[in-house]
Amino acid sequence: MKKIIANFKMNKTNSEIKEYIMKLLPKFEQGKVDLVLCVPFTALTISKFLLADSGINLGAQNICDEDDGKSTGEISGTMIKNCGADYVIVGHSERRVKFKENGRIINKKIKLALKNRLKVVLCIGESLAEKNTLKTNEVLKAQLEEALKGLYENELDNIIIAYEPVWAIGTGKTPLVKELENTIKVIRKVVTDDFSPKAGEKIEILYGGSVDLKNCGTFCKIKNINGMLIGGASLDADNFSQIIKNIK
Ligand code: PEP
């Protein structure tokens, strides 16, 4: 079953989320795709309530890299779990760039998420400059190794890798199928080399970056990809329902 993760980013008030979920639920068929909605922190509690018994999972978009109370304005893994979320996005390129999150911080966040029994959606991806200077493989290897440092192989069961080229996010540009297949192979090889062949084969890898109604079928057919992380195109419930229908 394909995994589809919606990243709402900093969009939707609680009343908008309520309207969205009420539209999505009648169109959602349980057991066809594994769906996770990553909503803003402010909407976690109401979303959990509205999604009860729907088979749709809930996720947050960030987690604090500290576990103590001395982090004004931040949200801890304990709080996220307590709101009813089971997933958290870590290492999104917007956080790496705007909020200067480096590999060390991302590694701390992953460990705290796992400690709180949250599944981690680890985003990795190269910038346009890195792609143009043929550094993609090197960049992805470094991002993965920094993020997964010190983890045990069995912890990878709770890590989902989302390959999101920075140049593809919100731009309408996407990698060629061949390019994408090769990059996914590279990611699996890093996991194989650092953990085991079984881990490299088993780890879930998603593609993210300008997935929409037109191209979702193409990405869906790529063997080796376990699903998609969808930003902008997930924001309209009717459009997103249609994407889900095409994918399943
Ligand atoms: C994202 O921000 O994670 C993303 C995939 O965005 P979009 O689908 O809008 O490119």
PDB file of C-alpha atoms and ligand atoms in Angstrom:
ATOM      1  CA  MET A   1       0.000   0.000   0.000  1.00  0.00           C
ATOM      2  CA  LYS A   2       1.387   3.418  -0.949  1.00  0.00           C
ATOM      3  CA  LYS A   3       2.027   5.933   1.805  1.00  0.00           C
ATOM      4  CA  ILE A   4       0.776   9.459   1.155  1.00  0.00           C
ATOM      5  CA  ILE A   5       1.854  12.226   3.480  1.00  0.00           C
ATOM      6  CA  ALA A   6       0.238  15.648   3.248  1.00  0.00           C
ATOM      7  CA  ASN A   7       2.329  18.552   4.477  1.00  0.00           C
ATOM      8  CA  PHE A   8       0.022  21.506   5.067  1.00  0.00           C
ATOM      9  CA  LYS A   9       3.015  23.681   6.042  1.00  0.00           C
ATOM     10  CA  MET A  10       1.928  26.958   7.720  1.00  0.00           C
ATOM     11  CA  ASN A  11      -1.569  26.828   6.235  1.00  0.00           C
ATOM     12  CA  LYS A  12      -5.083  26.511   7.634  1.00  0.00           C
ATOM     13  CA  THR A  13      -6.766  27.785  10.755  1.00  0.00           C
ATOM     14  CA  ASN A  14      -8.695  25.319  12.927  1.00  0.00           C
ATOM     15  CA  SER A  15     -12.008  26.155  11.246  1.00  0.00           C
ATOM     16  CA  GLU A  16     -10.424  25.653   7.825  1.00  0.00           C
ATOM     17  CA  ILE A  17      -9.007  22.298   8.940  1.00  0.00           C
ATOM     18  CA  LYS A  18     -12.428  21.261  10.189  1.00  0.00           C
ATOM     19  CA  GLU A  19     -14.007  22.136   6.842  1.00  0.00           C
ATOM     20  CA  TYR A  20     -11.200  20.296   5.002  1.00  0.00           C
ATOM     21  CA  ILE A  21     -11.509  17.086   7.027  1.00  0.00           C
ATOM     22  CA  MET A  22     -15.311  17.080   6.703  1.00  0.00           C
ATOM     23  CA  LYS A  23     -14.874  17.237   2.907  1.00  0.00           C
ATOM     24  CA  LEU A  24     -12.118  14.614   2.790  1.00  0.00           C
ATOM     25  CA  LEU A  25     -13.665  11.954   5.029  1.00  0.00           C
ATOM     26  CA  PRO A  26     -16.628  10.900   2.851  1.00  0.00           C
ATOM     27  CA  LYS A  27     -14.250  10.479  -0.113  1.00  0.00           C
ATOM     28  CA  PHE A  28     -11.603   8.488   1.755  1.00  0.00           C
ATOM     29  CA  GLU A  29     -11.654   4.700   1.444  1.00  0.00           C
ATOM     30  CA  GLN A  30      -9.857   2.936   4.286  1.00  0.00           C
ATOM     31  CA  GLY A  31      -7.209   0.374   3.397  1.00  0.00           C
ATOM     32  CA  LYS A  32      -6.378   1.728  -0.094  1.00  0.00           C
ATOM     33  CA  VAL A  33      -3.577   4.143   0.814  1.00  0.00           C
ATOM     34  CA  ASP A  34      -1.750   4.782   4.061  1.00  0.00           C
ATOM     35  CA  LEU A  35      -2.587   8.466   4.590  1.00  0.00           C
ATOM     36  CA  VAL A  36      -0.972  10.867   7.047  1.00  0.00           C
ATOM     37  CA  LEU A  37      -2.028  14.510   7.450  1.00  0.00           C
ATOM     38  CA  CYS A  38       0.746  16.709   8.857  1.00  0.00           C
ATOM     39  CA  VAL A  39      -1.105  19.740  10.157  1.00  0.00           C
ATOM     40  CA  PRO A  40       0.120  22.825  12.066  1.00  0.00           C
ATOM     41  CA  PHE A  41       0.653  22.266  15.830  1.00  0.00           C
ATOM     42  CA  THR A  42      -2.391  24.428  16.573  1.00  0.00           C
ATOM     43  CA  ALA A  43      -4.655  21.995  14.709  1.00  0.00           C
ATOM     44  CA  LEU A  44      -3.353  18.688  16.125  1.00  0.00           C
ATOM     45  CA  THR A  45      -5.972  18.262  18.829  1.00  0.00           C
ATOM     46  CA  ILE A  46      -9.008  19.138  16.721  1.00  0.00           C
ATOM     47  CA  SER A  47      -7.691  17.024  13.826  1.00  0.00           C
ATOM     48  CA  LYS A  48      -7.234  14.025  16.115  1.00  0.00           C
ATOM     49  CA  PHE A  49     -10.824  14.387  17.242  1.00  0.00           C
ATOM     50  CA  LEU A  50     -12.183  14.773  13.696  1.00  0.00           C
ATOM     51  CA  LEU A  51     -10.095  11.897  12.288  1.00  0.00           C
ATOM     52  CA  ALA A  52     -11.160   9.376  14.971  1.00  0.00           C
ATOM     53  CA  ASP A  53     -11.886   5.937  13.435  1.00  0.00           C
ATOM     54  CA  SER A  54     -11.183   7.270   9.923  1.00  0.00           C
ATOM     55  CA  GLY A  55      -7.982   5.251   9.401  1.00  0.00           C
ATOM     56  CA  ILE A  56      -6.158   8.513   8.574  1.00  0.00           C
ATOM     57  CA  ASN A  57      -3.019   9.164  10.612  1.00  0.00           C
ATOM     58  CA  LEU A  58      -1.936  12.442  12.102  1.00  0.00           C
ATOM     59  CA  GLY A  59       1.480  14.080  12.038  1.00  0.00           C
ATOM     60  CA  ALA A  60       3.254  17.250  13.163  1.00  0.00           C
ATOM     61  CA  GLN A  61       5.650  19.235  10.992  1.00  0.00           C
ATOM     62  CA  ASN A  62       8.444  19.849  13.471  1.00  0.00           C
ATOM     63  CA  ILE A  63       9.692  18.893  16.957  1.00  0.00           C
ATOM     64  CA  CYS A  64      11.936  20.696  19.415  1.00  0.00           C
ATOM     65  CA  ASP A  65      15.496  19.352  19.660  1.00  0.00           C
ATOM     66  CA  GLU A  66      15.401  19.728  23.449  1.00  0.00           C
ATOM     67  CA  ASP A  67      13.368  17.820  25.984  1.00  0.00           C
ATOM     68  CA  ASP A  68      13.286  20.307  28.864  1.00  0.00           C
ATOM     69  CA  GLY A  69      10.912  23.143  29.601  1.00  0.00           C
ATOM     70  CA  LYS A  70      13.482  25.854  28.975  1.00  0.00           C
ATOM     71  CA  SER A  71      12.651  26.317  25.286  1.00  0.00           C
ATOM     72  CA  THR A  72      10.113  29.137  25.113  1.00  0.00           C
ATOM     73  CA  GLY A  73       7.839  28.896  22.095  1.00  0.00           C
ATOM     74  CA  GLU A  74       8.865  25.362  21.167  1.00  0.00           C
ATOM     75  CA  ILE A  75       6.846  22.112  21.143  1.00  0.00           C
ATOM     76  CA  SER A  76       8.304  18.875  22.517  1.00  0.00           C
ATOM     77  CA  GLY A  77       7.897  15.294  21.347  1.00  0.00           C
ATOM     78  CA  THR A  78       5.955  14.507  24.517  1.00  0.00           C
ATOM     79  CA  MET A  79       3.461  17.281  23.711  1.00  0.00           C
ATOM     80  CA  ILE A  80       3.076  16.170  20.087  1.00  0.00           C
ATOM     81  CA  LYS A  81       2.438  12.574  21.100  1.00  0.00           C
ATOM     82  CA  ASN A  82      -0.013  13.721  23.759  1.00  0.00           C
ATOM     83  CA  CYS A  83      -2.010  15.630  21.109  1.00  0.00           C
ATOM     84  CA  GLY A  84      -2.539  12.311  19.329  1.00  0.00           C
ATOM     85  CA  ALA A  85       0.010  12.532  16.514  1.00  0.00           C
ATOM     86  CA  ASP A  86       1.974   9.452  15.470  1.00  0.00           C
ATOM     87  CA  TYR A  87       4.256  11.069  12.887  1.00  0.00           C
ATOM     88  CA  VAL A  88       6.561  14.053  12.695  1.00  0.00           C
ATOM     89  CA  ILE A  89       8.383  15.640   9.764  1.00  0.00           C
ATOM     90  CA  VAL A  90      12.055  16.331  10.476  1.00  0.00           C
ATOM     91  CA  GLY A  91      14.636  18.075   8.287  1.00  0.00           C
ATOM     92  CA  HIS A  92      12.289  19.736   5.797  1.00  0.00           C
ATOM     93  CA  SER A  93      14.375  21.965   3.526  1.00  0.00           C
ATOM     94  CA  GLU A  94      12.412  25.035   4.644  1.00  0.00           C
ATOM     95  CA  ARG A  95      13.599  24.352   8.194  1.00  0.00           C
ATOM     96  CA  ARG A  96      17.146  23.543   7.107  1.00  0.00           C
ATOM     97  CA  VAL A  97      17.379  26.838   5.189  1.00  0.00           C
ATOM     98  CA  LYS A  98      15.188  29.343   7.079  1.00  0.00           C
ATOM     99  CA  PHE A  99      15.784  28.023  10.579  1.00  0.00           C
ATOM    100  CA  LYS A 100      19.404  26.916  10.053  1.00  0.00           C
ATOM    101  CA  GLU A 101      18.765  23.321  11.125  1.00  0.00           C
ATOM    102  CA  ASN A 102      21.936  21.317  10.549  1.00  0.00           C
ATOM    103  CA  GLY A 103      22.629  17.583  10.682  1.00  0.00           C
ATOM    104  CA  ARG A 104      23.409  17.631  14.403  1.00  0.00           C
ATOM    105  CA  ILE A 105      20.083  19.282  15.266  1.00  0.00           C
ATOM    106  CA  ILE A 106      18.174  16.962  12.933  1.00  0.00           C
ATOM    107  CA  ASN A 107      19.820  13.936  14.557  1.00  0.00           C
ATOM    108  CA  LYS A 108      18.779  15.195  18.021  1.00  0.00           C
ATOM    109  CA  LYS A 109      15.208  15.755  16.823  1.00  0.00           C
ATOM    110  CA  ILE A 110      15.005  12.248  15.353  1.00  0.00           C
ATOM    111  CA  LYS A 111      16.207  10.685  18.610  1.00  0.00           C
ATOM    112  CA  LEU A 112      13.658  12.636  20.646  1.00  0.00           C
ATOM    113  CA  ALA A 113      10.868  11.744  18.222  1.00  0.00           C
ATOM    114  CA  LEU A 114      11.717   8.042  18.459  1.00  0.00           C
ATOM    115  CA  LYS A 115      11.933   8.290  22.242  1.00  0.00           C
ATOM    116  CA  ASN A 116       8.350   9.590  22.160  1.00  0.00           C
ATOM    117  CA  ARG A 117       7.175   6.780  19.857  1.00  0.00           C
ATOM    118  CA  LEU A 118       6.688   9.098  16.902  1.00  0.00           C
ATOM    119  CA  LYS A 119       7.427   7.881  13.386  1.00  0.00           C
ATOM    120  CA  VAL A 120       9.877  10.202  11.663  1.00  0.00           C
ATOM    121  CA  VAL A 121       9.470  11.508   8.121  1.00  0.00           C
ATOM    122  CA  LEU A 122      13.073  12.493   7.408  1.00  0.00           C
ATOM    123  CA  CYS A 123      13.346  14.924   4.484  1.00  0.00           C
ATOM    124  CA  ILE A 124      16.541  15.046   2.464  1.00  0.00           C
ATOM    125  CA  GLY A 125      17.305  16.718  -0.840  1.00  0.00           C
ATOM    126  CA  GLU A 126      19.831  18.672  -2.845  1.00  0.00           C
ATOM    127  CA  SER A 127      19.622  22.337  -3.875  1.00  0.00           C
ATOM    128  CA  LEU A 128      19.661  23.412  -7.506  1.00  0.00           C
ATOM    129  CA  ALA A 129      23.301  24.524  -7.232  1.00  0.00           C
ATOM    130  CA  GLU A 130      24.247  21.124  -5.799  1.00  0.00           C
ATOM    131  CA  LYS A 131      22.359  19.337  -8.578  1.00  0.00           C
ATOM    132  CA  ASN A 132      24.018  21.488 -11.243  1.00  0.00           C
ATOM    133  CA  THR A 133      27.476  20.750  -9.867  1.00  0.00           C
ATOM    134  CA  LEU A 134      26.716  17.001  -9.760  1.00  0.00           C
ATOM    135  CA  LYS A 135      26.853  16.874  -5.970  1.00  0.00           C
ATOM    136  CA  THR A 136      23.434  15.240  -5.426  1.00  0.00           C
ATOM    137  CA  ASN A 137      24.674  11.813  -4.322  1.00  0.00           C
ATOM    138  CA  GLU A 138      27.328  13.265  -2.027  1.00  0.00           C
ATOM    139  CA  VAL A 139      24.830  15.675  -0.414  1.00  0.00           C
ATOM    140  CA  LEU A 140      22.196  12.985   0.147  1.00  0.00           C
ATOM    141  CA  LYS A 141      24.762  10.617   1.676  1.00  0.00           C
ATOM    142  CA  ALA A 142      25.970  13.313   4.077  1.00  0.00           C
ATOM    143  CA  GLN A 143      22.421  14.355   5.055  1.00  0.00           C
ATOM    144  CA  LEU A 144      21.424  10.740   5.673  1.00  0.00           C
ATOM    145  CA  GLU A 145      24.516   9.849   7.657  1.00  0.00           C
ATOM    146  CA  GLU A 146      24.268  12.929   9.873  1.00  0.00           C
ATOM    147  CA  ALA A 147      20.570  12.328  10.499  1.00  0.00           C
ATOM    148  CA  LEU A 148      20.818   8.601  11.233  1.00  0.00           C
ATOM    149  CA  LYS A 149      24.018   8.753  13.300  1.00  0.00           C
ATOM    150  CA  GLY A 150      23.892   6.509  16.371  1.00  0.00           C
ATOM    151  CA  LEU A 151      20.583   4.836  15.473  1.00  0.00           C
ATOM    152  CA  TYR A 152      20.079   1.089  15.798  1.00  0.00           C
ATOM    153  CA  GLU A 153      18.909  -0.817  12.730  1.00  0.00           C
ATOM    154  CA  ASN A 154      15.574  -1.746  14.317  1.00  0.00           C
ATOM    155  CA  GLU A 155      14.838   1.979  14.799  1.00  0.00           C
ATOM    156  CA  LEU A 156      14.726   2.368  11.010  1.00  0.00           C
ATOM    157  CA  ASP A 157      11.298   0.690  11.136  1.00  0.00           C
ATOM    158  CA  ASN A 158      10.081   4.048  12.432  1.00  0.00           C
ATOM    159  CA  ILE A 159      11.916   6.194   9.899  1.00  0.00           C
ATOM    160  CA  ILE A 160      10.477   7.109   6.509  1.00  0.00           C
ATOM    161  CA  ILE A 161      12.805   8.912   4.142  1.00  0.00           C
ATOM    162  CA  ALA A 162      11.269  11.606   1.945  1.00  0.00           C
ATOM    163  CA  TYR A 163      13.493  12.516  -0.984  1.00  0.00           C
ATOM    164  CA  GLU A 164      12.584  16.115  -1.759  1.00  0.00           C
ATOM    165  CA  PRO A 165      14.899  17.950  -4.162  1.00  0.00           C
ATOM    166  CA  VAL A 166      14.843  21.554  -2.935  1.00  0.00           C
ATOM    167  CA  TRP A 167      14.520  22.824  -6.505  1.00  0.00           C
ATOM    168  CA  ALA A 168      11.327  20.788  -6.955  1.00  0.00           C
ATOM    169  CA  ILE A 169       9.467  22.039  -3.885  1.00  0.00           C
ATOM    170  CA  GLY A 170       6.632  24.353  -4.880  1.00  0.00           C
ATOM    171  CA  THR A 171       8.214  25.110  -8.277  1.00  0.00           C
ATOM    172  CA  GLY A 172       6.268  22.844 -10.631  1.00  0.00           C
ATOM    173  CA  LYS A 173       9.576  21.206 -11.591  1.00  0.00           C
ATOM    174  CA  THR A 174      10.154  17.491 -10.998  1.00  0.00           C
ATOM    175  CA  PRO A 175      13.002  15.061 -11.664  1.00  0.00           C
ATOM    176  CA  LEU A 176      12.912  12.768 -14.703  1.00  0.00           C
ATOM    177  CA  VAL A 177      11.739   9.249 -13.914  1.00  0.00           C
ATOM    178  CA  LYS A 178      15.189   7.800 -14.704  1.00  0.00           C
ATOM    179  CA  GLU A 179      16.904  10.405 -12.509  1.00  0.00           C
ATOM    180  CA  LEU A 180      14.523   9.673  -9.664  1.00  0.00           C
ATOM    181  CA  GLU A 181      14.974   5.908  -9.928  1.00  0.00           C
ATOM    182  CA  ASN A 182      18.751   6.339  -9.761  1.00  0.00           C
ATOM    183  CA  THR A 183      18.583   8.679  -6.788  1.00  0.00           C
ATOM    184  CA  ILE A 184      16.342   6.301  -4.850  1.00  0.00           C
ATOM    185  CA  LYS A 185      18.895   3.539  -5.545  1.00  0.00           C
ATOM    186  CA  VAL A 186      21.640   5.774  -4.144  1.00  0.00           C
ATOM    187  CA  ILE A 187      19.607   6.384  -0.966  1.00  0.00           C
ATOM    188  CA  ARG A 188      18.972   2.647  -0.512  1.00  0.00           C
ATOM    189  CA  LYS A 189      22.697   1.984  -1.023  1.00  0.00           C
ATOM    190  CA  VAL A 190      23.667   4.418   1.738  1.00  0.00           C
ATOM    191  CA  VAL A 191      21.261   2.668   4.133  1.00  0.00           C
ATOM    192  CA  THR A 192      22.595  -0.735   2.977  1.00  0.00           C
ATOM    193  CA  ASP A 193      26.214   0.291   3.530  1.00  0.00           C
ATOM    194  CA  ASP A 194      25.558   1.912   6.910  1.00  0.00           C
ATOM    195  CA  PHE A 195      23.135  -0.690   8.288  1.00  0.00           C
ATOM    196  CA  SER A 196      22.492  -3.828   6.208  1.00  0.00           C
ATOM    197  CA  PRO A 197      21.149  -5.002   2.826  1.00  0.00           C
ATOM    198  CA  LYS A 198      17.883  -5.883   4.558  1.00  0.00           C
ATOM    199  CA  ALA A 199      17.581  -2.343   5.964  1.00  0.00           C
ATOM    200  CA  GLY A 200      18.346  -0.805   2.546  1.00  0.00           C
ATOM    201  CA  GLU A 201      15.623  -2.850   0.933  1.00  0.00           C
ATOM    202  CA  LYS A 202      13.059  -2.413   3.683  1.00  0.00           C
ATOM    203  CA  ILE A 203      13.265   1.289   4.454  1.00  0.00           C
ATOM    204  CA  GLU A 204      10.303   3.297   3.168  1.00  0.00           C
ATOM    205  CA  ILE A 205      11.271   6.032   0.709  1.00  0.00           C
ATOM    206  CA  LEU A 206       8.848   8.659  -0.547  1.00  0.00           C
ATOM    207  CA  TYR A 207       9.194  11.256  -3.271  1.00  0.00           C
ATOM    208  CA  GLY A 208       8.175  14.873  -2.619  1.00  0.00           C
ATOM    209  CA  GLY A 209       8.282  18.037  -4.722  1.00  0.00           C
ATOM    210  CA  SER A 210       5.517  19.448  -6.956  1.00  0.00           C
ATOM    211  CA  VAL A 211       3.466  16.238  -6.987  1.00  0.00           C
ATOM    212  CA  ASP A 212       0.051  17.063  -8.444  1.00  0.00           C
ATOM    213  CA  LEU A 213      -2.997  15.488 -10.028  1.00  0.00           C
ATOM    214  CA  LYS A 214      -1.296  15.243 -13.427  1.00  0.00           C
ATOM    215  CA  ASN A 215       1.999  13.661 -12.414  1.00  0.00           C
ATOM    216  CA  CYS A 216       1.030  11.545  -9.370  1.00  0.00           C
ATOM    217  CA  GLY A 217       0.324   8.487 -11.551  1.00  0.00           C
ATOM    218  CA  THR A 218       3.837   8.617 -13.002  1.00  0.00           C
ATOM    219  CA  PHE A 219       5.539   8.757  -9.603  1.00  0.00           C
ATOM    220  CA  CYS A 220       3.250   6.077  -8.291  1.00  0.00           C
ATOM    221  CA  LYS A 221       4.422   3.617 -10.938  1.00  0.00           C
ATOM    222  CA  ILE A 222       8.090   3.953 -10.038  1.00  0.00           C
ATOM    223  CA  LYS A 223       9.176   0.733  -8.378  1.00  0.00           C
ATOM    224  CA  ASN A 224      11.347   1.440  -5.391  1.00  0.00           C
ATOM    225  CA  ILE A 225       9.222   4.409  -4.254  1.00  0.00           C
ATOM    226  CA  ASN A 226       6.845   3.676  -1.402  1.00  0.00           C
ATOM    227  CA  GLY A 227       4.726   6.780  -1.720  1.00  0.00           C
ATOM    228  CA  MET A 228       4.680  10.558  -1.865  1.00  0.00           C
ATOM    229  CA  LEU A 229       4.957  13.635   0.313  1.00  0.00           C
ATOM    230  CA  ILE A 230       2.608  16.274  -1.025  1.00  0.00           C
ATOM    231  CA  GLY A 231       2.587  19.952  -0.062  1.00  0.00           C
ATOM    232  CA  GLY A 232       0.648  22.494  -2.142  1.00  0.00           C
ATOM    233  CA  ALA A 233      -1.549  19.946  -3.927  1.00  0.00           C
ATOM    234  CA  SER A 234      -2.806  18.553  -0.613  1.00  0.00           C
ATOM    235  CA  LEU A 235      -4.360  21.838   0.481  1.00  0.00           C
ATOM    236  CA  ASP A 236      -7.602  21.524  -1.441  1.00  0.00           C
ATOM    237  CA  ALA A 237      -9.631  18.570  -0.153  1.00  0.00           C
ATOM    238  CA  ASP A 238     -11.327  17.829  -3.498  1.00  0.00           C
ATOM    239  CA  ASN A 239      -8.087  17.958  -5.457  1.00  0.00           C
ATOM    240  CA  PHE A 240      -6.265  15.884  -2.848  1.00  0.00           C
ATOM    241  CA  SER A 241      -9.054  13.274  -2.779  1.00  0.00           C
ATOM    242  CA  GLN A 242      -8.679  12.935  -6.540  1.00  0.00           C
ATOM    243  CA  ILE A 243      -4.892  12.475  -6.182  1.00  0.00           C
ATOM    244  CA  ILE A 244      -5.467   9.757  -3.578  1.00  0.00           C
ATOM    245  CA  LYS A 245      -7.958   8.062  -5.878  1.00  0.00           C
ATOM    246  CA  ASN A 246      -5.442   8.096  -8.761  1.00  0.00           C
ATOM    247  CA  ILE A 247      -2.684   6.733  -6.553  1.00  0.00           C
ATOM    248  CA  LYS A 248      -4.515   3.800  -5.090  1.00  0.00           C
TER     249      LYS A 248
HETATM  250  C1  PEP B   1       6.837  20.034   0.665  1.00  0.00           C
HETATM  251  O1  PEP B   1       6.890  21.202   1.034  1.00  0.00           O
HETATM  252  O2  PEP B   1       7.194  19.114   1.422  1.00  0.00           O
HETATM  253  C2  PEP B   1       6.339  19.742  -0.679  1.00  0.00           C
HETATM  254  C3  PEP B   1       6.461  18.545  -1.163  1.00  0.00           C
HETATM  255  O3  PEP B   1       5.750  20.797  -1.324  1.00  0.00           O
HETATM  256  P1  PEP B   1       5.095  20.822  -2.786  1.00  0.00           P
HETATM  257  O4  PEP B   1       4.341  19.533  -2.969  1.00  0.00           O
HETATM  258  O5  PEP B   1       4.208  21.998  -2.773  1.00  0.00           O
HETATM  259  O6  PEP B   1       6.215  20.927  -3.775  1.00  0.00           O
END
